[in-house]
């Protein structure tokens, strides 16, 4: 069974840092681009970041560029999101997603399946 | 950036009725690079449709997607009790953006 399990969320003060992890199983992890998508409480979905299977391509939403860093460890079947200089508006459930299909030249762009269960990040003083 | 607009914001229907949800893009989405997701309260989104009209594995055939260019739609032919949820469209032609969602609730 293809599965994604996130961890690392929790409360953090504005300006603080947090590292999210996503453990993948049931598929050849290194063969797939992976993304992070977030959802603020009661709001819609927002794409955050993407990374290619080899880590050669990484992309970020304007709202997090320069503060967040996406990475992966293919030997450990794990995806990460290092979040620095956190703001109240970063409060959200963060989902790890596998990328399928999409434009061949655009690593990380495609449809998302499956989604992890999400991990909640709360930025508040 | 391609902006997606979904309508209506809320659709109130009864079980057994037909639901038609709209997703409009601010510019043409090439190659039908559009997906639909279903999200129930407290759960992660679930892929329903990709490539505008291709059902994901395990998705019942009462769900269908159509459209091209800037206008896309998701149709649920006969609503089952488990179909009452929020539905999001997503384009993956130019970066990645999501629509704001359509909530299908019980009338």
Short mmCIF file of C-alpha atoms in Angstrom, two decimals:
data_model
loop_
_atom_site.label_atom_id
_atom_site.label_comp_id
_atom_site.label_asym_id
_atom_site.label_seq_id
_atom_site.Cartn_x
_atom_site.Cartn_y
_atom_site.Cartn_z
CA UNK A 1 0.00 0.00 0.00
CA UNK A 2 1.29 3.43 -0.96
CA UNK A 3 1.50 5.53 2.19
CA UNK A 4 2.79 8.91 3.34
CA UNK A 5 3.10 9.78 7.02
CA UNK A 6 4.00 13.29 8.14
CA UNK A 7 5.43 14.30 11.49
CA UNK A 8 7.12 17.25 13.16
CA UNK A 9 4.27 19.71 13.44
CA UNK A 10 3.38 21.54 16.63
CA UNK A 11 3.27 24.96 18.27
CA UNK A 12 6.04 27.46 17.56
CA UNK A 13 6.52 31.17 18.25
CA UNK A 14 6.72 33.75 15.46
CA UNK A 15 10.27 33.88 14.12
CA UNK A 16 10.91 30.30 15.18
CA UNK A 17 11.80 27.22 13.17
CA UNK A 18 10.36 23.78 12.62
CA UNK A 19 11.30 20.79 10.49
CA UNK A 20 8.60 18.61 9.03
CA UNK A 21 9.23 15.04 7.91
CA UNK A 22 7.31 12.71 5.64
CA UNK A 23 8.04 8.99 5.55
CA UNK A 24 7.04 7.21 2.35
CA UNK A 25 6.35 3.52 1.83
CA UNK A 26 4.88 1.19 -0.76
CA UNK A 27 6.53 2.71 -3.83
CA UNK A 28 9.97 3.49 -5.29
CA UNK A 29 10.41 6.84 -3.58
CA UNK A 30 13.39 8.07 -5.62
CA UNK A 31 11.39 7.78 -8.84
CA UNK A 32 8.84 10.42 -7.91
CA UNK A 33 8.80 14.15 -7.39
CA UNK A 34 7.26 15.14 -4.08
CA UNK A 35 5.50 18.29 -2.91
CA UNK A 36 4.23 19.98 0.22
CA UNK A 37 0.74 21.50 0.22
CA UNK A 38 -0.78 23.38 3.16
CA UNK A 39 -4.23 24.30 4.34
CA UNK A 40 -4.87 27.07 6.85
CA UNK A 41 -7.71 26.41 9.32
CA UNK A 42 -11.04 26.63 7.51
CA UNK A 43 -9.37 27.66 4.25
CA UNK A 44 -8.47 26.15 0.91
CA UNK A 45 -5.38 24.37 -0.37
CA UNK A 46 -2.11 26.17 -1.10
CA UNK A 47 0.88 24.64 -2.87
CA UNK A 48 4.10 25.25 -0.90
CA UNK A 49 7.08 23.53 -2.47
CA UNK A 50 8.21 20.83 -4.90
CA UNK A 51 11.33 18.69 -5.31
CA UNK A 52 12.31 16.34 -8.12
CA UNK A 53 13.22 12.72 -7.52
CA UNK A 54 16.95 13.43 -7.70
CA UNK A 55 16.70 16.71 -5.75
CA UNK A 56 18.10 18.56 -8.78
CA UNK A 57 15.01 20.79 -9.10
CA UNK A 58 13.31 22.59 -6.25
CA UNK A 59 10.50 25.13 -6.43
CA UNK A 60 8.80 27.31 -3.88
CA UNK A 61 5.67 29.42 -3.57
CA UNK A 62 6.42 33.15 -3.33
CA UNK A 63 4.93 33.16 0.17
CA UNK A 64 7.66 30.86 1.54
CA UNK A 65 10.65 31.39 -0.77
CA UNK A 66 13.76 32.29 1.23
CA UNK A 67 12.28 30.98 4.49
CA UNK A 68 11.44 27.32 3.71
CA UNK A 69 13.75 24.63 2.31
CA UNK A 70 12.56 21.36 0.82
CA UNK A 71 14.85 18.32 0.80
CA UNK A 72 14.71 14.55 0.61
CA UNK A 73 16.73 11.48 1.55
CA UNK A 74 16.05 8.74 -0.98
CA UNK A 75 17.97 6.18 1.07
CA UNK A 76 15.59 6.82 3.96
CA UNK A 77 12.45 7.26 1.78
CA UNK A 78 11.89 10.58 3.47
CA UNK A 79 10.87 14.10 2.50
CA UNK A 80 11.54 17.16 4.64
CA UNK A 81 10.49 20.78 4.95
CA UNK A 82 12.71 23.08 6.98
CA UNK A 83 10.68 26.11 7.98
CA UNK A 84 12.46 29.19 9.33
CA UNK A 85 11.30 32.70 10.26
CA UNK A 86 7.80 31.38 10.80
CA UNK A 87 4.85 33.77 10.74
CA UNK A 88 1.30 33.55 12.02
CA UNK A 89 0.10 33.15 8.44
CA UNK A 90 2.12 29.91 8.14
CA UNK A 91 -0.32 28.27 10.56
CA UNK A 92 -1.79 25.35 8.64
CA UNK A 93 -2.01 21.63 8.20
CA UNK A 94 0.92 20.61 6.01
CA UNK A 95 0.41 17.70 3.64
CA UNK A 96 3.07 15.63 1.93
CA UNK A 97 2.01 14.49 -1.56
CA UNK A 98 3.40 12.31 -4.31
CA UNK A 99 3.40 13.83 -7.79
CA UNK A 100 2.16 11.91 -10.81
CA UNK A 101 2.17 12.87 -14.49
CA UNK A 102 2.29 16.51 -15.51
CA UNK A 103 4.58 18.39 -17.89
CA UNK A 104 7.81 16.42 -18.36
CA UNK A 105 9.99 19.50 -18.04
CA UNK A 106 8.34 20.78 -14.90
CA UNK A 107 9.53 18.64 -12.02
CA UNK A 108 6.98 18.62 -9.27
CA UNK A 109 4.05 19.68 -11.43
CA UNK A 110 1.36 17.08 -11.82
CA UNK A 111 -1.54 15.62 -9.98
CA UNK A 112 -1.20 14.56 -6.37
CA UNK A 113 -1.81 11.03 -5.17
CA UNK A 114 -1.71 9.99 -2.44
CA UNK A 115 -1.81 12.62 0.31
CA UNK A 116 -0.49 12.09 3.79
CA UNK A 117 -2.77 12.63 6.77
CA UNK A 118 -1.18 16.02 7.44
CA UNK A 119 0.63 17.60 10.36
CA UNK A 120 -0.55 20.81 12.04
CA UNK A 121 1.81 23.74 12.48
CA UNK A 122 0.60 26.50 14.77
CA UNK A 123 2.56 29.76 14.85
CA UNK A 124 1.50 31.89 17.79
CA UNK A 125 3.02 33.89 20.59
CA UNK B 1 -0.02 32.56 -12.40
CA UNK B 2 -3.17 30.75 -13.50
CA UNK B 3 -6.02 31.70 -11.16
CA UNK B 4 -8.82 29.15 -10.79
CA UNK B 5 -12.36 30.20 -9.91
CA UNK B 6 -14.89 27.63 -8.75
CA UNK B 7 -18.65 28.01 -8.78
CA UNK B 8 -20.92 27.84 -7.04
CA UNK B 9 -19.33 28.34 -3.63
CA UNK B 10 -21.92 26.05 -2.08
CA UNK B 11 -24.25 23.59 -3.78
CA UNK B 12 -27.20 22.33 -1.73
CA UNK B 13 -28.66 19.13 -3.12
CA UNK B 14 -30.43 15.96 -2.03
CA UNK B 15 -29.09 12.40 -2.30
CA UNK B 16 -29.82 11.00 -5.73
CA UNK B 17 -29.60 14.38 -7.46
CA UNK B 18 -27.05 15.37 -10.06
CA UNK B 19 -24.27 17.79 -9.12
CA UNK B 20 -22.37 19.92 -11.61
CA UNK B 21 -19.38 21.88 -10.35
CA UNK B 22 -17.52 24.46 -12.42
CA UNK B 23 -13.83 25.42 -12.49
CA UNK B 24 -12.76 28.34 -14.66
CA UNK B 25 -9.14 29.28 -15.35
CA UNK B 26 -7.82 32.81 -15.91
CA UNK B 27 -5.89 31.55 -18.95
CA UNK B 28 -5.93 28.40 -21.02
CA UNK B 29 -4.76 25.21 -19.30
CA UNK B 30 -2.68 23.29 -21.82
CA UNK B 31 -3.00 19.56 -22.37
CA UNK B 32 -5.96 19.43 -19.97
CA UNK B 33 -3.56 19.56 -17.03
CA UNK B 34 -6.38 19.80 -14.50
CA UNK B 35 -7.30 17.61 -11.53
CA UNK B 36 -10.18 17.38 -9.07
CA UNK B 37 -10.03 16.40 -5.39
CA UNK B 38 -12.61 15.59 -2.75
CA UNK B 39 -12.08 16.56 0.88
CA UNK B 40 -14.23 15.51 3.81
CA UNK B 41 -14.03 17.18 7.24
CA UNK B 42 -10.92 16.18 9.15
CA UNK B 43 -9.49 14.22 6.22
CA UNK B 44 -6.83 14.80 3.62
CA UNK B 45 -7.95 15.51 0.05
CA UNK B 46 -8.45 12.52 -2.25
CA UNK B 47 -7.72 12.51 -5.98
CA UNK B 48 -10.83 11.99 -8.12
CA UNK B 49 -9.95 13.12 -11.65
CA UNK B 50 -6.74 13.97 -13.51
CA UNK B 51 -6.13 15.09 -17.06
CA UNK B 52 -9.52 16.82 -16.84
CA UNK B 53 -11.48 13.63 -17.50
CA UNK B 54 -9.58 10.55 -16.30
CA UNK B 55 -10.91 8.89 -13.17
CA UNK B 56 -8.34 7.93 -10.56
CA UNK B 57 -8.07 4.34 -9.43
CA UNK B 58 -11.01 3.23 -7.32
CA UNK B 59 -13.18 6.26 -8.06
CA UNK B 60 -16.82 5.33 -8.83
CA UNK B 61 -18.07 6.02 -12.33
CA UNK B 62 -20.73 8.42 -11.04
CA UNK B 63 -17.86 10.94 -10.96
CA UNK B 64 -16.90 12.40 -14.33
CA UNK B 65 -14.80 15.33 -15.47
CA UNK B 66 -14.95 17.30 -18.68
CA UNK B 67 -13.81 20.52 -20.30
CA UNK B 68 -10.79 22.08 -21.91
CA UNK B 69 -9.03 25.41 -22.28
CA UNK B 70 -10.41 27.62 -19.53
CA UNK B 71 -13.67 25.86 -18.62
CA UNK B 72 -13.84 22.59 -16.77
CA UNK B 73 -16.51 20.76 -14.82
CA UNK B 74 -16.96 17.88 -12.42
CA UNK B 75 -20.24 16.01 -12.51
CA UNK B 76 -21.58 13.61 -9.91
CA UNK B 77 -24.40 11.80 -11.67
CA UNK B 78 -26.33 10.67 -8.58
CA UNK B 79 -25.23 11.93 -5.19
CA UNK B 80 -24.58 9.31 -2.55
CA UNK B 81 -24.51 10.25 1.16
CA UNK B 82 -20.71 9.94 1.19
CA UNK B 83 -20.33 12.47 -1.64
CA UNK B 84 -21.23 15.48 0.49
CA UNK B 85 -17.86 17.18 0.83
CA UNK B 86 -15.71 20.01 -0.52
CA UNK B 87 -14.31 19.69 -4.03
CA UNK B 88 -11.19 21.45 -5.31
CA UNK B 89 -9.82 21.81 -8.82
CA UNK B 90 -6.07 22.13 -9.41
CA UNK B 91 -4.08 23.06 -12.50
CA UNK B 92 -0.56 21.77 -13.08
CA UNK B 93 0.15 23.40 -16.43
CA UNK B 94 1.91 26.50 -15.12
CA UNK B 95 3.26 25.92 -11.64
CA UNK B 96 0.49 24.64 -9.37
CA UNK B 97 -2.63 26.43 -8.20
CA UNK B 98 -5.88 25.34 -6.60
CA UNK B 99 -9.36 26.73 -6.85
CA UNK B 100 -11.10 27.96 -3.68
CA UNK B 101 -13.40 24.94 -3.54
CA UNK B 102 -17.09 24.12 -3.86
CA UNK B 103 -18.93 22.72 -0.88
CA UNK B 104 -21.65 20.20 -1.70
CA UNK B 105 -24.00 19.97 1.24
CA UNK B 106 -27.26 18.23 1.99
CA UNK B 107 -30.39 20.18 1.19
#
